[in-house]
Amino acid sequence: MKKMSNIYESAANTLGIFNSPCLTKVELRVACKGISDRDALSKPDPCVILKMQSHGQWFEVDRTEVIRTCINPIFSKLFTVDFYFEEVQRLRFEVHDISSNHNGLKEADFLGGMECTLGQIVSQRKLSKSLLKHGNTAGKSSITVIAEELSGNDDYVELSFSARKLDDKDFFSKSDPFLEIFRMNDDATQQLVHRTEVVMNNLNPAWKTFKVSVNSLCSGDQDRRLKCIVWDWDSNGKHDFIGEFSSTFKEMRGAMEGRQVQWECINPKYKAKKKNYKNSGIVILNQCKIHKMHSFLDYIMGGCQIQFTVAIDFTASNGDPRNSCSLHYIHPYQPNEYLKALVAVGEICQDYDSDKMFPAFGFGARIPPEYKVSHDFAINFNEDNPECAGIQGVVEAYQSCLPKLQLYGPTNIAPIIQKVAKSASEETNTKEASQYFILLILTDGVITDMADTREAIVHASHLPMSVIIVGVGNADFSDMQMLDGDDGILRSPKGEPVLRDIVQFVPFRNFKHASPAALAKSVLAEVPNQVVDYYNGKGIKPKCTSEYESSRTLAP
């Protein structure tokens, strides 16, 4: 085994990927100017779709709200994206006119697009470019994207506003009010933070509760001025001004623990002209809740263990292990692709598992003594205790079981996903962030039980687990890309969508000549976010607050 130690060393060098707090998140705000519709008589109902390029394909990341009858829209919804300094991240912003009776894109009019890299936006902070339509400029229309880094604090706030006795601006009915909140920047510009929905025909509206990051609301500065404007919505896009008021996040925090904060809504013109003018209504903040967002390091340092399980494909398509062309051939000096992938990923995960005992399973082989096909057998042949001591133990169990197996088929991976999901499901009963499960599946081919696998993944997306699939050999893995939800939402055969994207698929051949570090980095890059998404989504805090976390909290 001496010859394999160099793999361990190079894999160990990758440990930096989990030691840095997980990457930088960037918030992107979008506005357009001068967009025109095919139908010159009416104004468009624009919506911006953000797409990202991956492996040469564009896929949708997110979309803004639709703003009705507007040629110069400023969108309220933010795009939050992960920024990797070491990668070129290509973005495409597409502006579509979404007619009110149809929210899909099939019938929507494409109004223009703009391509750039995330690096360009981040380095310029504010990027304005013409919108292009089929390679030509789309009239005088342009798009502006503003980037802002989410600094250390990604806590968010839940705010619930209402108003009473607003001025009536409509002759035949009551006003249709909506509220806009702007953050005043250091350079005296203002930035839209949130726009509520319109409440029709009501002078005492209660707007829906909304969430916004502390960073977005006040850049982490509680005394920063916030400007709030109430408008009366008009279908032609020319909204009537009702009134405005100023506040700060510090003041809004007064609406915690069941208290309310109120402001007079003032129309400066009326105030100057009318002697007896009091106000144009009262705006009330009924609740302000702060939600703490915990990082991957908060959970790990709070004692969350990563439970690492391996599943290896022993189907006949791998070739006879005694033959040097086989993917399972044990070369005296050179580890095969299965071993390289196992060691590269396992070496990193084992640092986050205190007992260093790893369950290891095989699938698709006939196993002794009766030589029946199994899709979830322990490779140490001890069904009661499938755990191996360390990655080294998994390597040894793999090498000693190979001569005893009959490679067979088909390639079914649903049973092994269900097996790990069962353990993860028992973990959910603790309501604590104590164990998160990672299943590494190493396979040489297209899976046979795609419907069952999709069902198993949708079920597992509700549990503290992630699935990493490494494709070994030169098969056509296009079906596997579908399980990795990057190109759209994975659904079960019944149409139920995954709660969160938990599958990462990587073909080993892309890393054949790269270091094990590169493979590990690629397959594990999404894990920190998946851990955080699961526990934050369930409102589960780290078990014990670490000193690291207390140093990054927002001071009251």
PDB file of C-alpha atoms in Angstrom, residues 244-467:
ATOM      1  CA  GLU A 244     -43.529  59.554   2.711  1.00  0.00           C
ATOM      2  CA  PHE A 245     -41.621  59.158   5.987  1.00  0.00           C
ATOM      3  CA  SER A 246     -38.077  58.384   7.150  1.00  0.00           C
ATOM      4  CA  SER A 247     -36.858  55.741   9.574  1.00  0.00           C
ATOM      5  CA  THR A 248     -33.864  53.566  10.505  1.00  0.00           C
ATOM      6  CA  PHE A 249     -33.482  49.847  11.145  1.00  0.00           C
ATOM      7  CA  LYS A 250     -32.769  50.752  14.781  1.00  0.00           C
ATOM      8  CA  GLU A 251     -36.184  52.408  15.021  1.00  0.00           C
ATOM      9  CA  MET A 252     -37.900  49.486  13.249  1.00  0.00           C
ATOM     10  CA  ARG A 253     -36.447  47.090  15.806  1.00  0.00           C
ATOM     11  CA  GLY A 254     -38.854  48.728  18.249  1.00  0.00           C
ATOM     12  CA  ALA A 255     -41.564  46.507  16.726  1.00  0.00           C
ATOM     13  CA  MET A 256     -40.151  43.385  18.346  1.00  0.00           C
ATOM     14  CA  GLU A 257     -41.880  41.398  21.105  1.00  0.00           C
ATOM     15  CA  GLY A 258     -45.404  42.424  20.135  1.00  0.00           C
ATOM     16  CA  ARG A 259     -44.921  46.211  20.110  1.00  0.00           C
ATOM     17  CA  GLN A 260     -45.791  48.491  17.185  1.00  0.00           C
ATOM     18  CA  VAL A 261     -43.966  51.435  15.609  1.00  0.00           C
ATOM     19  CA  GLN A 262     -45.939  54.160  13.789  1.00  0.00           C
ATOM     20  CA  TRP A 263     -45.069  56.989  11.420  1.00  0.00           C
ATOM     21  CA  GLU A 264     -47.081  59.871  10.000  1.00  0.00           C
ATOM     22  CA  CYS A 265     -47.149  59.687   6.227  1.00  0.00           C
ATOM     23  CA  ILE A 266     -46.456  63.219   4.947  1.00  0.00           C
ATOM     24  CA  ASN A 267     -47.017  64.847   1.552  1.00  0.00           C
ATOM     25  CA  PRO A 268     -44.568  67.838   1.595  1.00  0.00           C
ATOM     26  CA  LYS A 269     -46.615  69.817  -1.005  1.00  0.00           C
ATOM     27  CA  TYR A 270     -49.780  69.607   1.094  1.00  0.00           C
ATOM     28  CA  LYS A 271     -47.825  70.446   4.210  1.00  0.00           C
ATOM     29  CA  ALA A 272     -46.481  73.645   2.621  1.00  0.00           C
ATOM     30  CA  LYS A 273     -49.833  74.705   1.141  1.00  0.00           C
ATOM     31  CA  LYS A 274     -52.493  73.642   3.652  1.00  0.00           C
ATOM     32  CA  LYS A 275     -52.746  75.303   7.035  1.00  0.00           C
ATOM     33  CA  ASN A 276     -54.607  72.540   8.874  1.00  0.00           C
ATOM     34  CA  TYR A 277     -52.720  69.687   7.189  1.00  0.00           C
ATOM     35  CA  LYS A 278     -51.888  66.908   9.667  1.00  0.00           C
ATOM     36  CA  ASN A 279     -50.829  63.954   7.542  1.00  0.00           C
ATOM     37  CA  SER A 280     -51.838  61.733   4.623  1.00  0.00           C
ATOM     38  CA  GLY A 281     -52.308  58.697   6.837  1.00  0.00           C
ATOM     39  CA  ILE A 282     -50.457  56.603   9.392  1.00  0.00           C
ATOM     40  CA  VAL A 283     -48.104  53.696   8.506  1.00  0.00           C
ATOM     41  CA  ILE A 284     -47.675  50.995  11.158  1.00  0.00           C
ATOM     42  CA  LEU A 285     -44.957  48.381  11.519  1.00  0.00           C
ATOM     43  CA  ASN A 286     -46.728  45.518  13.282  1.00  0.00           C
ATOM     44  CA  GLN A 287     -43.771  43.205  13.645  1.00  0.00           C
ATOM     45  CA  CYS A 288     -40.028  43.058  13.122  1.00  0.00           C
ATOM     46  CA  LYS A 289     -38.440  39.630  13.578  1.00  0.00           C
ATOM     47  CA  ILE A 290     -34.721  39.015  13.155  1.00  0.00           C
ATOM     48  CA  HIS A 291     -33.716  35.580  11.866  1.00  0.00           C
ATOM     49  CA  LYS A 292     -30.166  34.501  12.568  1.00  0.00           C
ATOM     50  CA  MET A 293     -28.492  32.808   9.595  1.00  0.00           C
ATOM     51  CA  HIS A 294     -25.855  30.306  10.653  1.00  0.00           C
ATOM     52  CA  SER A 295     -22.856  29.363   8.508  1.00  0.00           C
ATOM     53  CA  PHE A 296     -21.414  25.938   7.707  1.00  0.00           C
ATOM     54  CA  LEU A 297     -18.639  26.615  10.209  1.00  0.00           C
ATOM     55  CA  ASP A 298     -21.179  27.484  12.911  1.00  0.00           C
ATOM     56  CA  TYR A 299     -22.710  24.006  12.538  1.00  0.00           C
ATOM     57  CA  ILE A 300     -19.412  22.123  12.308  1.00  0.00           C
ATOM     58  CA  MET A 301     -17.938  24.010  15.271  1.00  0.00           C
ATOM     59  CA  GLY A 302     -21.189  23.443  17.142  1.00  0.00           C
ATOM     60  CA  GLY A 303     -20.524  19.698  16.950  1.00  0.00           C
ATOM     61  CA  CYS A 304     -22.360  18.584  13.782  1.00  0.00           C
ATOM     62  CA  GLN A 305     -20.767  15.369  12.454  1.00  0.00           C
ATOM     63  CA  ILE A 306     -20.599  14.472   8.758  1.00  0.00           C
ATOM     64  CA  GLN A 307     -21.616  10.803   8.387  1.00  0.00           C
ATOM     65  CA  PHE A 308     -19.938   9.520   5.233  1.00  0.00           C
ATOM     66  CA  THR A 309     -21.223   6.393   3.406  1.00  0.00           C
ATOM     67  CA  VAL A 310     -19.783   4.832   0.221  1.00  0.00           C
ATOM     68  CA  ALA A 311     -21.611   2.740  -2.394  1.00  0.00           C
ATOM     69  CA  ILE A 312     -19.662   1.013  -5.184  1.00  0.00           C
ATOM     70  CA  ASP A 313     -20.994  -0.290  -8.501  1.00  0.00           C
ATOM     71  CA  PHE A 314     -20.191  -3.986  -9.058  1.00  0.00           C
ATOM     72  CA  THR A 315     -22.206  -4.513 -12.260  1.00  0.00           C
ATOM     73  CA  ALA A 316     -20.830  -6.643 -15.095  1.00  0.00           C
ATOM     74  CA  SER A 317     -20.332  -3.628 -17.394  1.00  0.00           C
ATOM     75  CA  ASN A 318     -17.211  -2.770 -15.338  1.00  0.00           C
ATOM     76  CA  GLY A 319     -15.421  -5.763 -16.910  1.00  0.00           C
ATOM     77  CA  ASP A 320     -13.846  -8.833 -15.274  1.00  0.00           C
ATOM     78  CA  PRO A 321     -11.655  -7.549 -12.389  1.00  0.00           C
ATOM     79  CA  ARG A 322      -8.920 -10.061 -13.397  1.00  0.00           C
ATOM     80  CA  ASN A 323      -8.612  -8.339 -16.759  1.00  0.00           C
ATOM     81  CA  SER A 324      -6.367  -5.254 -16.914  1.00  0.00           C
ATOM     82  CA  CYS A 325      -9.029  -3.419 -19.035  1.00  0.00           C
ATOM     83  CA  SER A 326     -11.569  -3.711 -16.201  1.00  0.00           C
ATOM     84  CA  LEU A 327     -12.484  -0.589 -14.237  1.00  0.00           C
ATOM     85  CA  HIS A 328     -12.125  -2.788 -11.121  1.00  0.00           C
ATOM     86  CA  TYR A 329      -8.668  -4.133 -12.042  1.00  0.00           C
ATOM     87  CA  ILE A 330      -6.337  -4.005  -9.018  1.00  0.00           C
ATOM     88  CA  HIS A 331      -2.989  -2.850 -10.366  1.00  0.00           C
ATOM     89  CA  PRO A 332      -0.028  -3.513  -8.052  1.00  0.00           C
ATOM     90  CA  TYR A 333       1.214   0.111  -8.280  1.00  0.00           C
ATOM     91  CA  GLN A 334      -1.577   2.197  -9.753  1.00  0.00           C
ATOM     92  CA  PRO A 335      -4.980   2.675  -8.032  1.00  0.00           C
ATOM     93  CA  ASN A 336      -7.989   2.320 -10.364  1.00  0.00           C
ATOM     94  CA  GLU A 337     -10.545   5.134 -10.895  1.00  0.00           C
ATOM     95  CA  TYR A 338     -12.861   3.772  -8.187  1.00  0.00           C
ATOM     96  CA  LEU A 339     -10.086   3.967  -5.613  1.00  0.00           C
ATOM     97  CA  LYS A 340      -8.894   7.386  -6.740  1.00  0.00           C
ATOM     98  CA  ALA A 341     -12.389   8.878  -6.473  1.00  0.00           C
ATOM     99  CA  LEU A 342     -13.083   7.173  -3.146  1.00  0.00           C
ATOM    100  CA  VAL A 343      -9.859   8.403  -1.568  1.00  0.00           C
ATOM    101  CA  ALA A 344     -10.057  11.970  -2.917  1.00  0.00           C
ATOM    102  CA  VAL A 345     -13.570  12.567  -1.543  1.00  0.00           C
ATOM    103  CA  GLY A 346     -13.322  10.339   1.546  1.00  0.00           C
ATOM    104  CA  GLU A 347     -10.136  11.951   2.811  1.00  0.00           C
ATOM    105  CA  ILE A 348     -11.906  15.288   3.181  1.00  0.00           C
ATOM    106  CA  CYS A 349     -15.107  13.958   4.705  1.00  0.00           C
ATOM    107  CA  GLN A 350     -13.300  11.881   7.314  1.00  0.00           C
ATOM    108  CA  ASP A 351     -12.008  15.012   9.034  1.00  0.00           C
ATOM    109  CA  TYR A 352     -15.583  15.885   9.971  1.00  0.00           C
ATOM    110  CA  ASP A 353     -16.474  12.463  11.397  1.00  0.00           C
ATOM    111  CA  SER A 354     -15.205  11.815  14.920  1.00  0.00           C
ATOM    112  CA  ASP A 355     -15.344   7.999  14.938  1.00  0.00           C
ATOM    113  CA  LYS A 356     -13.806   7.655  11.429  1.00  0.00           C
ATOM    114  CA  MET A 357     -15.966   4.555  10.835  1.00  0.00           C
ATOM    115  CA  PHE A 358     -17.537   4.450   7.379  1.00  0.00           C
ATOM    116  CA  PRO A 359     -20.341   2.144   6.184  1.00  0.00           C
ATOM    117  CA  ALA A 360     -19.386   0.834   2.719  1.00  0.00           C
ATOM    118  CA  PHE A 361     -21.818  -0.944   0.406  1.00  0.00           C
ATOM    119  CA  GLY A 362     -21.847  -2.523  -3.028  1.00  0.00           C
ATOM    120  CA  PHE A 363     -24.630  -2.921  -5.588  1.00  0.00           C
ATOM    121  CA  GLY A 364     -25.305  -4.905  -8.770  1.00  0.00           C
ATOM    122  CA  ALA A 365     -23.391  -8.108  -7.880  1.00  0.00           C
ATOM    123  CA  ARG A 366     -24.230 -11.668  -6.915  1.00  0.00           C
ATOM    124  CA  ILE A 367     -22.843 -12.237  -3.430  1.00  0.00           C
ATOM    125  CA  PRO A 368     -21.807 -15.344  -1.518  1.00  0.00           C
ATOM    126  CA  PRO A 369     -22.887 -17.741  -0.164  1.00  0.00           C
ATOM    127  CA  GLU A 370     -26.045 -18.089  -2.319  1.00  0.00           C
ATOM    128  CA  TYR A 371     -24.949 -15.748  -5.116  1.00  0.00           C
ATOM    129  CA  LYS A 372     -28.196 -13.795  -5.245  1.00  0.00           C
ATOM    130  CA  VAL A 373     -28.120 -10.301  -6.740  1.00  0.00           C
ATOM    131  CA  SER A 374     -27.964  -7.524  -4.115  1.00  0.00           C
ATOM    132  CA  HIS A 375     -28.176  -3.738  -4.463  1.00  0.00           C
ATOM    133  CA  ASP A 376     -27.089  -2.823  -0.945  1.00  0.00           C
ATOM    134  CA  PHE A 377     -24.656  -5.391   0.476  1.00  0.00           C
ATOM    135  CA  ALA A 378     -21.900  -4.577   2.967  1.00  0.00           C
ATOM    136  CA  ILE A 379     -18.534  -4.960   1.210  1.00  0.00           C
ATOM    137  CA  ASN A 380     -17.056  -6.401   4.442  1.00  0.00           C
ATOM    138  CA  PHE A 381     -19.916  -8.994   4.248  1.00  0.00           C
ATOM    139  CA  ASN A 382     -20.977  -8.079   7.795  1.00  0.00           C
ATOM    140  CA  GLU A 383     -24.589  -6.893   7.347  1.00  0.00           C
ATOM    141  CA  ASP A 384     -24.913  -6.100  11.074  1.00  0.00           C
ATOM    142  CA  ASN A 385     -21.880  -3.847  11.008  1.00  0.00           C
ATOM    143  CA  PRO A 386     -21.006  -2.575   7.515  1.00  0.00           C
ATOM    144  CA  GLU A 387     -18.560   0.018   8.919  1.00  0.00           C
ATOM    145  CA  CYS A 388     -14.887   0.076   7.912  1.00  0.00           C
ATOM    146  CA  ALA A 389     -12.147   1.765   9.938  1.00  0.00           C
ATOM    147  CA  GLY A 390     -11.122   4.899   8.051  1.00  0.00           C
ATOM    148  CA  ILE A 391     -10.840   5.337   4.301  1.00  0.00           C
ATOM    149  CA  GLN A 392      -7.957   2.868   4.472  1.00  0.00           C
ATOM    150  CA  GLY A 393     -10.412   0.279   5.865  1.00  0.00           C
ATOM    151  CA  VAL A 394     -12.828   0.896   2.972  1.00  0.00           C
ATOM    152  CA  VAL A 395      -9.982   0.443   0.446  1.00  0.00           C
ATOM    153  CA  GLU A 396      -8.969  -2.873   2.051  1.00  0.00           C
ATOM    154  CA  ALA A 397     -12.565  -4.174   2.236  1.00  0.00           C
ATOM    155  CA  TYR A 398     -13.039  -3.267  -1.446  1.00  0.00           C
ATOM    156  CA  GLN A 399      -9.882  -5.109  -2.503  1.00  0.00           C
ATOM    157  CA  SER A 400     -10.676  -8.234  -0.472  1.00  0.00           C
ATOM    158  CA  CYS A 401     -14.347  -8.516  -1.575  1.00  0.00           C
ATOM    159  CA  LEU A 402     -13.693  -8.239  -5.338  1.00  0.00           C
ATOM    160  CA  PRO A 403     -12.505 -11.854  -5.914  1.00  0.00           C
ATOM    161  CA  LYS A 404     -15.552 -13.207  -3.997  1.00  0.00           C
ATOM    162  CA  LEU A 405     -18.214 -11.427  -6.081  1.00  0.00           C
ATOM    163  CA  GLN A 406     -19.882 -12.221  -9.384  1.00  0.00           C
ATOM    164  CA  LEU A 407     -20.308  -8.907 -11.198  1.00  0.00           C
ATOM    165  CA  TYR A 408     -23.882  -8.772 -12.503  1.00  0.00           C
ATOM    166  CA  GLY A 409     -26.649  -6.153 -12.794  1.00  0.00           C
ATOM    167  CA  PRO A 410     -28.806  -4.139 -13.266  1.00  0.00           C
ATOM    168  CA  THR A 411     -27.547  -0.728 -12.024  1.00  0.00           C
ATOM    169  CA  ASN A 412     -30.085   0.142  -9.333  1.00  0.00           C
ATOM    170  CA  ILE A 413     -29.158   2.934  -6.903  1.00  0.00           C
ATOM    171  CA  ALA A 414     -32.551   3.673  -5.294  1.00  0.00           C
ATOM    172  CA  PRO A 415     -32.099   0.936  -2.629  1.00  0.00           C
ATOM    173  CA  ILE A 416     -28.837   2.438  -1.334  1.00  0.00           C
ATOM    174  CA  ILE A 417     -30.272   5.991  -1.299  1.00  0.00           C
ATOM    175  CA  GLN A 418     -33.255   4.655   0.687  1.00  0.00           C
ATOM    176  CA  LYS A 419     -30.926   2.863   3.122  1.00  0.00           C
ATOM    177  CA  VAL A 420     -29.004   6.056   3.986  1.00  0.00           C
ATOM    178  CA  ALA A 421     -32.265   8.068   3.997  1.00  0.00           C
ATOM    179  CA  LYS A 422     -33.563   5.714   6.701  1.00  0.00           C
ATOM    180  CA  SER A 423     -30.626   6.655   8.978  1.00  0.00           C
ATOM    181  CA  ALA A 424     -31.038  10.346   8.118  1.00  0.00           C
ATOM    182  CA  SER A 425     -34.746  10.087   8.875  1.00  0.00           C
ATOM    183  CA  GLU A 426     -34.028   8.718  12.378  1.00  0.00           C
ATOM    184  CA  GLU A 427     -31.664  11.675  12.883  1.00  0.00           C
ATOM    185  CA  THR A 428     -34.508  14.166  12.228  1.00  0.00           C
ATOM    186  CA  ASN A 429     -36.225  12.985  15.437  1.00  0.00           C
ATOM    187  CA  THR A 430     -33.445  14.584  17.530  1.00  0.00           C
ATOM    188  CA  LYS A 431     -34.371  18.089  16.169  1.00  0.00           C
ATOM    189  CA  GLU A 432     -30.658  18.907  16.551  1.00  0.00           C
ATOM    190  CA  ALA A 433     -27.828  19.644  14.126  1.00  0.00           C
ATOM    191  CA  SER A 434     -25.829  16.611  15.192  1.00  0.00           C
ATOM    192  CA  GLN A 435     -25.432  14.402  12.102  1.00  0.00           C
ATOM    193  CA  TYR A 436     -25.531  15.204   8.392  1.00  0.00           C
ATOM    194  CA  PHE A 437     -25.237  12.312   5.922  1.00  0.00           C
ATOM    195  CA  ILE A 438     -23.231  12.272   2.698  1.00  0.00           C
ATOM    196  CA  LEU A 439     -23.646   9.316   0.350  1.00  0.00           C
ATOM    197  CA  LEU A 440     -20.896   8.865  -2.258  1.00  0.00           C
ATOM    198  CA  ILE A 441     -22.030   6.629  -5.142  1.00  0.00           C
ATOM    199  CA  LEU A 442     -19.341   5.430  -7.555  1.00  0.00           C
ATOM    200  CA  THR A 443     -20.849   3.990 -10.755  1.00  0.00           C
ATOM    201  CA  ASP A 444     -19.740   3.150 -14.280  1.00  0.00           C
ATOM    202  CA  GLY A 445     -22.985   3.559 -16.129  1.00  0.00           C
ATOM    203  CA  VAL A 446     -26.441   4.814 -16.682  1.00  0.00           C
ATOM    204  CA  ILE A 447     -28.785   3.733 -13.921  1.00  0.00           C
ATOM    205  CA  THR A 448     -31.640   1.329 -14.654  1.00  0.00           C
ATOM    206  CA  ASP A 449     -34.122   2.393 -11.954  1.00  0.00           C
ATOM    207  CA  MET A 450     -34.383   6.092 -12.882  1.00  0.00           C
ATOM    208  CA  ALA A 451     -38.025   6.456 -11.732  1.00  0.00           C
ATOM    209  CA  ASP A 452     -37.337   4.897  -8.300  1.00  0.00           C
ATOM    210  CA  THR A 453     -34.145   6.928  -7.966  1.00  0.00           C
ATOM    211  CA  ARG A 454     -35.963  10.196  -8.656  1.00  0.00           C
ATOM    212  CA  GLU A 455     -38.589   9.235  -6.058  1.00  0.00           C
ATOM    213  CA  ALA A 456     -35.847   8.394  -3.512  1.00  0.00           C
ATOM    214  CA  ILE A 457     -34.006  11.701  -4.131  1.00  0.00           C
ATOM    215  CA  VAL A 458     -37.190  13.786  -3.745  1.00  0.00           C
ATOM    216  CA  HIS A 459     -37.846  12.014  -0.423  1.00  0.00           C
ATOM    217  CA  ALA A 460     -34.218  12.476   0.697  1.00  0.00           C
ATOM    218  CA  SER A 461     -34.317  16.222  -0.109  1.00  0.00           C
ATOM    219  CA  HIS A 462     -36.414  16.645   3.072  1.00  0.00           C
ATOM    220  CA  LEU A 463     -33.685  14.964   5.185  1.00  0.00           C
ATOM    221  CA  PRO A 464     -30.212  15.963   6.442  1.00  0.00           C
ATOM    222  CA  MET A 465     -28.384  14.310   3.556  1.00  0.00           C
ATOM    223  CA  SER A 466     -26.598  14.969   0.255  1.00  0.00           C
ATOM    224  CA  VAL A 467     -25.804  12.542  -2.576  1.00  0.00           C
TER     225      VAL A 467
END
